[in-house]
CSV table of C-alpha atoms and ligand atoms in Angstrom, one decimal:
chain,number,residue,atom,x,y,z
A,1,MET,CA,-105.5,0.7,23.0
A,2,GLY,CA,-102.6,2.8,21.9
A,3,TRP,CA,-100.0,0.9,23.7
A,4,GLU,CA,-100.7,-2.1,21.6
A,5,ASN,CA,-99.1,-0.4,18.6
A,6,ASN,CA,-95.8,-0.7,20.5
A,7,VAL,CA,-96.0,-4.3,21.5
A,8,ARG,CA,-93.4,-6.7,20.0
A,9,LYS,CA,-95.9,-9.1,18.4
A,10,VAL,CA,-94.7,-12.6,17.6
A,11,ILE,CA,-96.2,-15.9,16.6
A,12,PRO,CA,-94.6,-18.2,19.1
A,13,TYR,CA,-93.1,-21.6,18.4
A,14,THR,CA,-95.5,-24.5,19.1
A,15,PRO,CA,-93.9,-27.3,21.1
A,16,GLY,CA,-95.2,-30.9,20.9
A,17,GLU,CA,-97.9,-31.8,23.4
A,18,GLN,CA,-96.9,-33.0,26.9
A,19,PRO,CA,-100.1,-34.9,27.9
A,20,LYS,CA,-100.7,-35.4,31.6
A,21,GLU,CA,-102.1,-38.9,31.3
A,22,LYS,CA,-99.9,-41.9,30.6
A,23,VAL,CA,-99.5,-42.3,26.9
A,24,ILE,CA,-96.9,-43.8,24.5
A,25,LYS,CA,-95.1,-40.6,23.8
A,26,LEU,CA,-93.4,-40.6,20.4
A,27,ASN,CA,-94.0,-36.9,19.6
A,28,THR,CA,-91.1,-34.8,20.9
A,29,ASN,CA,-88.0,-36.9,20.2
A,30,GLU,CA,-87.2,-37.4,23.9
A,31,ASN,CA,-85.0,-40.3,24.9
A,32,PRO,CA,-87.0,-43.3,26.2
A,33,TYR,CA,-84.2,-44.2,28.6
A,34,PRO,CA,-83.2,-42.4,31.8
A,35,PRO,CA,-79.9,-40.7,32.3
A,36,ALA,CA,-77.0,-42.5,33.9
A,37,ARG,CA,-77.5,-43.9,37.4
A,38,SER,CA,-74.7,-41.7,38.8
A,39,VAL,CA,-76.9,-38.6,38.2
A,40,ARG,CA,-79.3,-40.1,40.8
A,41,ASP,CA,-76.4,-40.3,43.3
A,42,ILE,CA,-75.4,-36.7,42.7
A,43,LEU,CA,-78.9,-35.6,43.5
A,44,ASP,CA,-79.0,-37.7,46.6
A,45,ASN,CA,-75.8,-36.2,47.9
A,46,PHE,CA,-76.5,-32.6,46.9
A,47,ASP,CA,-76.1,-30.2,49.8
A,48,ILE,CA,-79.2,-28.0,49.7
A,49,SER,CA,-77.4,-25.2,51.5
A,50,ASP,CA,-75.6,-24.7,48.2
A,51,MET,CA,-78.9,-23.4,46.9
A,52,ARG,CA,-78.4,-20.2,48.9
A,53,LYS,CA,-75.7,-19.1,46.6
A,54,TYR,CA,-75.8,-17.9,43.0
A,55,PRO,CA,-74.5,-20.6,40.6
A,56,PRO,CA,-71.2,-20.1,38.8
A,57,PRO,CA,-72.3,-17.6,36.1
A,58,ASN,CA,-70.2,-19.1,33.4
A,59,ALA,CA,-71.4,-22.6,34.4
A,60,ASP,CA,-67.8,-23.7,34.6
A,61,ILE,CA,-68.6,-27.0,36.3
A,62,LEU,CA,-70.3,-28.0,33.1
A,63,VAL,CA,-68.0,-26.1,30.7
A,64,ASN,CA,-65.0,-27.8,32.1
A,65,ALA,CA,-66.6,-31.3,31.9
A,66,LEU,CA,-67.5,-30.6,28.2
A,67,ALA,CA,-64.0,-29.4,27.5
A,68,GLU,CA,-62.6,-32.6,28.8
A,69,ARG,CA,-65.1,-34.8,27.0
A,70,TYR,CA,-64.7,-33.1,23.6
A,71,LYS,CA,-61.0,-32.3,24.0
A,72,LEU,CA,-61.5,-28.5,23.6
A,73,LYS,CA,-60.5,-25.5,25.6
A,74,PRO,CA,-63.2,-24.1,28.0
A,75,GLU,CA,-62.9,-20.8,26.0
A,76,GLN,CA,-64.3,-22.7,23.0
A,77,ILE,CA,-67.6,-23.6,24.7
A,78,PHE,CA,-70.8,-21.7,25.5
A,79,VAL,CA,-73.5,-23.4,27.5
A,80,GLY,CA,-77.2,-22.4,27.7
A,81,VAL,CA,-80.5,-23.5,29.0
A,82,GLY,CA,-81.2,-26.0,26.3
A,83,SER,CA,-79.9,-25.5,22.7
A,84,ASP,CA,-83.0,-23.4,22.1
A,85,ASP,CA,-81.4,-20.8,24.5
A,86,VAL,CA,-78.0,-21.3,22.8
A,87,ILE,CA,-79.3,-20.8,19.3
A,88,SER,CA,-81.4,-17.8,20.4
A,89,MET,CA,-78.3,-16.2,21.8
A,90,ALA,CA,-76.4,-17.0,18.7
A,91,PHE,CA,-79.1,-15.4,16.5
A,92,MET,CA,-78.9,-12.2,18.6
A,93,THR,CA,-75.1,-12.2,18.6
A,94,PHE,CA,-74.2,-13.0,15.0
A,95,PHE,CA,-77.2,-12.3,12.8
A,96,ASN,CA,-77.2,-8.5,12.7
A,97,SER,CA,-76.7,-7.9,9.0
A,98,ASP,CA,-79.2,-6.3,6.6
A,99,LYS,CA,-78.8,-9.3,4.4
A,100,PRO,CA,-81.1,-12.2,5.0
A,101,ILE,CA,-80.0,-15.2,6.9
A,102,LEU,CA,-80.6,-18.5,5.1
A,103,PHE,CA,-82.1,-21.8,6.2
A,104,PRO,CA,-84.0,-24.7,4.5
A,105,ASP,CA,-87.8,-24.4,3.9
A,106,ILE,CA,-88.3,-27.7,5.7
A,107,THR,CA,-86.4,-27.5,9.0
A,108,TYR,CA,-86.7,-26.8,12.7
A,109,SER,CA,-89.6,-24.5,13.1
A,110,PHE,CA,-88.0,-22.4,15.7
A,111,TYR,CA,-85.6,-20.6,13.3
A,112,ASP,CA,-88.2,-18.4,11.7
A,113,VAL,CA,-89.6,-17.6,15.1
A,114,TRP,CA,-86.3,-16.3,16.4
A,115,ALA,CA,-85.7,-14.4,13.1
A,116,ASP,CA,-89.1,-12.7,13.6
A,117,VAL,CA,-88.6,-11.9,17.3
A,118,TYR,CA,-85.2,-10.4,16.7
A,119,ARG,CA,-86.3,-8.8,13.4
A,120,ILE,CA,-83.7,-10.6,11.3
A,121,PRO,CA,-84.5,-10.8,7.6
A,122,TYR,CA,-84.5,-14.4,6.4
A,123,GLU,CA,-84.8,-16.4,3.2
A,124,THR,CA,-85.6,-20.1,3.0
A,125,LYS,CA,-84.1,-22.4,0.5
A,126,PRO,CA,-86.1,-25.4,-0.8
A,127,LEU,CA,-84.8,-28.9,-0.1
A,128,THR,CA,-84.6,-31.2,-3.1
A,129,ALA,CA,-87.4,-33.6,-3.7
A,130,ASP,CA,-85.6,-36.2,-1.6
A,131,PHE,CA,-85.2,-33.7,1.2
A,132,ARG,CA,-81.5,-32.9,0.6
A,133,ILE,CA,-79.8,-29.6,1.0
A,134,ASN,CA,-78.3,-28.1,-2.2
A,135,PRO,CA,-75.0,-26.5,-1.0
A,136,ASP,CA,-75.1,-24.1,-4.0
A,137,ASP,CA,-78.2,-22.4,-2.4
A,138,TYR,CA,-75.9,-21.3,0.4
A,139,LYS,CA,-73.2,-19.6,-1.6
A,140,GLY,CA,-74.8,-16.3,-2.4
A,141,GLU,CA,-74.8,-13.1,-0.3
A,142,ASN,CA,-76.3,-13.7,3.2
A,143,GLY,CA,-76.3,-12.5,6.7
A,144,GLY,CA,-75.7,-15.9,8.2
A,145,ILE,CA,-76.7,-19.6,7.8
A,146,ILE,CA,-78.2,-22.2,10.0
A,147,PHE,CA,-79.5,-25.7,9.5
A,148,PRO,CA,-79.7,-28.9,11.6
A,149,ASN,CA,-77.5,-31.9,10.7
A,150,PRO,CA,-79.3,-34.4,10.6
A,151,ASN,CA,-82.1,-32.1,9.5
A,152,ALA,CA,-85.4,-32.0,11.4
A,153,PRO,CA,-88.1,-33.2,10.9
A,154,THR,CA,-86.7,-35.2,8.0
A,155,GLY,CA,-83.8,-37.1,9.8
A,156,VAL,CA,-81.6,-36.7,6.7
A,157,LEU,CA,-77.9,-36.5,7.4
A,158,GLU,CA,-75.5,-34.4,5.2
A,159,SER,CA,-71.8,-35.1,5.0
A,160,VAL,CA,-69.1,-33.1,6.8
A,161,ASP,CA,-67.5,-32.5,3.4
A,162,MET,CA,-70.6,-30.8,2.0
A,163,ILE,CA,-70.9,-28.7,5.1
A,164,GLU,CA,-67.3,-27.7,5.0
A,165,ASP,CA,-67.9,-26.6,1.4
A,166,ILE,CA,-70.6,-24.2,2.7
A,167,ILE,CA,-68.5,-22.9,5.6
A,168,LYS,CA,-65.6,-22.2,3.2
A,169,ALA,CA,-67.8,-20.3,0.8
A,170,ASN,CA,-69.0,-18.0,3.6
A,171,PRO,CA,-66.0,-16.4,5.3
A,172,ASP,CA,-68.1,-13.2,6.0
A,173,SER,CA,-71.0,-14.9,7.8
A,174,VAL,CA,-71.4,-17.2,10.8
A,175,VAL,CA,-72.6,-20.7,9.9
A,176,ILE,CA,-74.4,-22.5,12.7
A,177,ILE,CA,-74.8,-26.3,12.4
A,178,ASP,CA,-77.5,-27.5,14.8
A,179,GLU,CA,-76.4,-31.0,15.8
A,180,ALA,CA,-79.3,-31.9,18.0
A,181,TYR,CA,-79.4,-35.5,16.6
A,182,ILE,CA,-75.7,-36.0,15.6
A,183,ASP,CA,-75.1,-38.7,18.2
A,184,PHE,CA,-77.5,-41.2,16.5
A,185,GLY,CA,-75.1,-42.2,13.8
A,186,GLY,CA,-73.8,-39.0,12.2
A,187,LYS,CA,-70.3,-37.4,12.1
A,188,SER,CA,-70.0,-34.1,13.9
A,189,CYS,CA,-68.5,-31.0,12.5
A,190,ILE,CA,-66.9,-30.1,15.8
A,191,ASP,CA,-63.3,-30.7,14.5
A,192,LEU,CA,-63.8,-28.0,11.9
A,193,ILE,CA,-64.0,-25.3,14.5
A,194,ASN,CA,-60.2,-25.3,14.7
A,195,LYS,CA,-60.0,-24.6,10.9
A,196,TYR,CA,-62.8,-22.1,10.4
A,197,ASP,CA,-63.5,-19.1,12.6
A,198,ASN,CA,-67.0,-18.6,11.2
A,199,LEU,CA,-68.4,-22.0,12.4
A,200,LEU,CA,-70.6,-22.5,15.4
A,201,VAL,CA,-71.6,-26.1,16.2
A,202,VAL,CA,-74.6,-26.5,18.6
A,203,GLN,CA,-75.5,-29.7,20.5
A,204,THR,CA,-78.0,-30.6,23.3
A,205,PHE,CA,-78.4,-33.0,26.2
A,206,SER,CA,-82.1,-33.3,25.4
A,207,LYS,CA,-82.1,-36.1,22.9
A,208,SER,CA,-79.1,-38.5,23.0
A,209,ARG,CA,-78.3,-37.6,26.7
A,210,SER,CA,-81.8,-38.2,28.1
A,211,MET,CA,-82.0,-34.8,29.8
A,212,ALA,CA,-84.6,-32.7,28.0
A,213,GLY,CA,-86.1,-31.8,31.4
A,214,MET,CA,-82.8,-30.4,32.7
A,215,ARG,CA,-82.4,-27.9,29.8
A,216,ILE,CA,-78.8,-28.2,28.7
A,217,GLY,CA,-77.4,-27.1,25.4
A,218,PHE,CA,-74.0,-26.0,24.3
A,219,ALA,CA,-72.2,-24.4,21.4
A,220,VAL,CA,-68.6,-24.8,20.3
A,221,GLY,CA,-66.6,-22.4,18.2
A,222,ASN,CA,-63.4,-20.5,18.2
A,223,GLU,CA,-62.7,-18.4,21.3
A,224,LYS,CA,-63.7,-15.1,19.6
A,225,LEU,CA,-67.2,-16.4,18.7
A,226,ILE,CA,-67.7,-17.7,22.2
A,227,LYS,CA,-66.5,-14.5,23.8
A,228,TYR,CA,-69.0,-12.5,21.7
A,229,MET,CA,-71.8,-14.9,22.8
A,230,ASN,CA,-70.9,-14.6,26.4
A,231,ASP,CA,-70.9,-10.8,26.2
A,232,VAL,CA,-74.5,-10.8,24.9
A,233,LYS,CA,-75.5,-13.4,27.5
A,234,PHE,CA,-74.0,-11.4,30.4
A,235,SER,CA,-75.9,-8.4,29.1
A,236,ILE,CA,-79.2,-10.1,29.6
A,237,ASN,CA,-79.0,-12.6,32.5
A,238,SER,CA,-75.8,-13.9,34.1
A,239,TYR,CA,-77.3,-16.8,36.0
A,240,THR,CA,-79.3,-18.7,33.5
A,241,MET,CA,-78.2,-22.3,34.4
A,242,ASN,CA,-79.0,-23.4,37.9
A,243,ILE,CA,-76.5,-25.2,40.1
A,244,LEU,CA,-78.3,-28.6,40.1
A,245,THR,CA,-78.3,-28.6,36.3
A,246,GLN,CA,-74.6,-27.8,36.1
A,247,VAL,CA,-73.6,-30.7,38.4
A,248,CYS,CA,-76.0,-33.2,36.9
A,249,GLY,CA,-74.9,-32.3,33.4
A,250,ALA,CA,-71.2,-32.7,34.3
A,251,GLU,CA,-71.9,-36.0,35.9
A,252,ALA,CA,-73.9,-37.4,33.0
A,253,LEU,CA,-70.9,-36.8,30.7
A,254,LYS,CA,-68.7,-39.1,32.8
A,255,ASP,CA,-70.5,-42.3,32.0
A,256,GLU,CA,-69.5,-42.7,28.4
A,257,LYS,CA,-70.4,-46.4,28.3
A,258,TYR,CA,-74.0,-45.9,29.5
A,259,PHE,CA,-74.3,-43.1,26.9
A,260,THR,CA,-73.0,-45.3,24.0
A,261,ASP,CA,-75.2,-48.2,25.1
A,262,THR,CA,-78.4,-46.3,25.2
A,263,VAL,CA,-77.7,-44.5,21.9
A,264,ASN,CA,-76.9,-47.9,20.3
A,265,LYS,CA,-80.1,-49.4,21.6
A,266,ILE,CA,-82.1,-46.5,20.0
A,267,ILE,CA,-80.2,-47.0,16.7
A,268,ASP,CA,-81.0,-50.7,16.8
A,269,THR,CA,-84.7,-50.0,17.4
A,270,ARG,CA,-84.7,-47.4,14.6
A,271,GLU,CA,-83.3,-49.8,12.1
A,272,ARG,CA,-85.8,-52.5,13.1
A,273,SER,CA,-88.5,-49.8,12.9
A,274,LYS,CA,-87.5,-48.9,9.3
A,275,ILE,CA,-88.2,-52.5,8.3
A,276,ARG,CA,-91.6,-52.7,10.0
A,277,LEU,CA,-92.7,-49.3,8.6
A,278,LYS,CA,-91.7,-50.4,5.1
A,279,GLU,CA,-93.8,-53.5,5.5
A,280,LEU,CA,-96.7,-51.3,6.6
A,281,GLY,CA,-96.4,-49.4,3.3
A,282,PHE,CA,-94.7,-46.2,4.7
A,283,GLU,CA,-92.1,-44.3,2.7
A,284,PHE,CA,-89.5,-42.2,4.3
A,285,PRO,CA,-86.1,-40.6,3.7
A,286,ASP,CA,-83.4,-42.6,5.4
A,287,SER,CA,-83.1,-41.3,9.0
A,288,MET,CA,-79.9,-40.9,11.0
A,289,SER,CA,-81.7,-39.5,14.0
A,290,ASN,CA,-84.0,-40.8,16.8
A,291,PHE,CA,-87.1,-40.3,14.7
A,292,ILE,CA,-88.5,-41.3,11.3
A,293,PHE,CA,-90.4,-39.0,9.0
A,294,ALA,CA,-92.8,-41.4,7.4
A,295,LYS,CA,-95.5,-41.1,4.7
A,296,PRO,CA,-98.3,-43.6,4.7
A,297,ASN,CA,-99.3,-44.9,1.2
A,298,LYS,CA,-103.1,-45.5,1.6
A,299,ILE,CA,-104.6,-43.4,4.4
A,300,SER,CA,-103.9,-39.8,5.2
A,301,ALA,CA,-101.2,-39.0,7.7
A,302,GLU,CA,-103.6,-36.7,9.6
A,303,PHE,CA,-106.2,-39.5,10.0
A,304,ILE,CA,-103.5,-41.9,11.3
A,305,PHE,CA,-102.3,-39.2,13.7
A,306,GLU,CA,-105.8,-38.8,15.1
A,307,GLU,CA,-106.5,-42.5,15.3
A,308,LEU,CA,-103.2,-43.2,17.1
A,309,LYS,CA,-104.1,-40.5,19.6
A,310,LYS,CA,-107.4,-42.2,20.4
A,311,ARG,CA,-105.2,-45.3,21.2
A,312,LYS,CA,-103.0,-43.1,23.4
A,313,ILE,CA,-100.1,-43.1,21.1
A,314,PHE,CA,-98.7,-39.6,20.4
A,315,VAL,CA,-96.7,-38.9,17.3
A,316,ARG,CA,-96.1,-35.5,15.6
A,317,TYR,CA,-98.1,-34.1,12.7
A,318,TRP,CA,-97.9,-30.7,11.0
A,319,ASN,CA,-100.7,-29.5,8.7
A,320,LYS,CA,-98.3,-27.5,6.6
A,321,PRO,CA,-97.4,-27.5,2.9
A,322,ILE,CA,-95.0,-30.2,1.7
A,323,ILE,CA,-95.0,-32.1,5.0
A,324,ARG,CA,-98.7,-32.6,5.6
A,325,ASP,CA,-98.5,-36.2,4.2
A,326,TYR,CA,-96.0,-37.2,6.8
A,327,LEU,CA,-95.8,-38.3,10.5
A,328,ARG,CA,-92.7,-37.7,12.6
A,329,ILE,CA,-92.3,-40.8,14.8
A,330,THR,CA,-89.8,-40.7,17.6
A,331,ILE,CA,-88.0,-43.9,18.3
A,332,GLY,CA,-89.1,-45.2,21.7
A,333,THR,CA,-88.3,-48.5,23.4
A,334,ASP,CA,-88.7,-51.8,21.5
A,335,GLU,CA,-91.9,-52.4,23.4
A,336,GLU,CA,-93.4,-48.9,22.6
A,337,MET,CA,-92.6,-49.4,18.9
A,338,ASP,CA,-94.2,-52.8,18.9
A,339,ASN,CA,-97.4,-51.2,20.3
A,340,LEU,CA,-97.2,-48.5,17.6
A,341,PHE,CA,-96.8,-51.1,14.8
A,342,GLU,CA,-99.7,-53.1,16.2
A,343,ALA,CA,-101.9,-50.0,16.3
A,344,LEU,CA,-100.8,-48.9,12.8
A,345,GLY,CA,-101.6,-52.4,11.5
A,346,ALA,CA,-105.1,-52.1,12.9
A,347,ILE,CA,-105.7,-48.6,11.6
A,348,LEU,CA,-104.4,-49.4,8.1
A,349,ASN,CA,-106.6,-52.5,7.9
A,350,GLY,CA,-109.7,-50.6,8.9
B,401,PLP,C1,-84.8,-30.6,20.0
B,401,PLP,C2,-84.1,-29.6,19.1
B,401,PLP,C3,-83.5,-28.5,19.6
B,401,PLP,C4,-83.6,-28.0,21.0
B,401,PLP,O1,-83.4,-28.7,22.0
B,401,PLP,P1,-83.2,-28.2,23.4
B,401,PLP,O2,-84.1,-29.1,24.2
B,401,PLP,O3,-83.6,-26.8,23.5
B,401,PLP,O4,-81.8,-28.4,23.7
B,401,PLP,C5,-82.8,-27.7,18.7
B,401,PLP,N1,-82.7,-28.0,17.4
B,401,PLP,C6,-83.3,-29.1,16.9
B,401,PLP,C7,-83.3,-29.3,15.4
B,401,PLP,C8,-84.1,-29.9,17.7
B,401,PLP,O5,-84.8,-30.9,17.2
């Protein structure tokens, strides 16, 4: 079939499974707690006749709420349908050089997919043996830089100073810091956007804000970067974020106490889980995210993954070089984690 020669062929990103049956779901880093109660009230009071109209194309309900929360100008904020949409837009907008973009070899597995679909050349830089980023790897010629902080799926947090060092060394390319997990104990680079015009910081409502199903992500950067992103977005689809999502997202930002309480609960459960996993013989880099990247010491990770699944406990496993000895375990509620530890105990003791 001749037309097939002209198809844009891509190998798509593989998301974690979303099983229909009820399972203990520790495989996609969702938040085990619901969003703030006031989001329920917003839905109850929503006037469905507002659905007749197109939503605000620049999502200003949400942009203004974010501007207030992060003490920024609305012109410094871009919102998208999940940070996957935001990062995809950023790739299209900023990564148009003939030089390769750079990211770590072990990282979010969507980056190489976007690079391929947009035909952006890329080069991966190996992490150190203890899963750290070597900043010197990111100081040569490049067409752009992206990595998550904390990194995924390792959970390892790098310092703002180290990241600033990389941003400073790259005045001619855009550096994207994907802060999907920053709320679980890391320090954000957001403040640096006022100092560097080549920095874009991306965050999401999917993890710390319990709203993966609503699809909300945002990027912050200087006004010029954001303007360029909006120009690309408005060249493709103006109305990406629906009205309900905009109002629910804005509402969720108001209850700071609920947000901090749930994040702290997850951090407490994570710290407790580190102790239990060590007792069970697992090794892992210290995690500052809502998951732990853990390597069993006796039985293969793949076997444990399959055995857990039989017991209706889902974690994430990749049969890929370097990481095939590890399981990525999302931090759930205390009760879910206790179920996991009990199952792990049974599997490890045959
Ligand atoms: C989860 C995740 C995202 C994407 O989240 P969205 O649900 O699209 O907002 C982006 N980057 C990393 C590293 C992630 O883990």
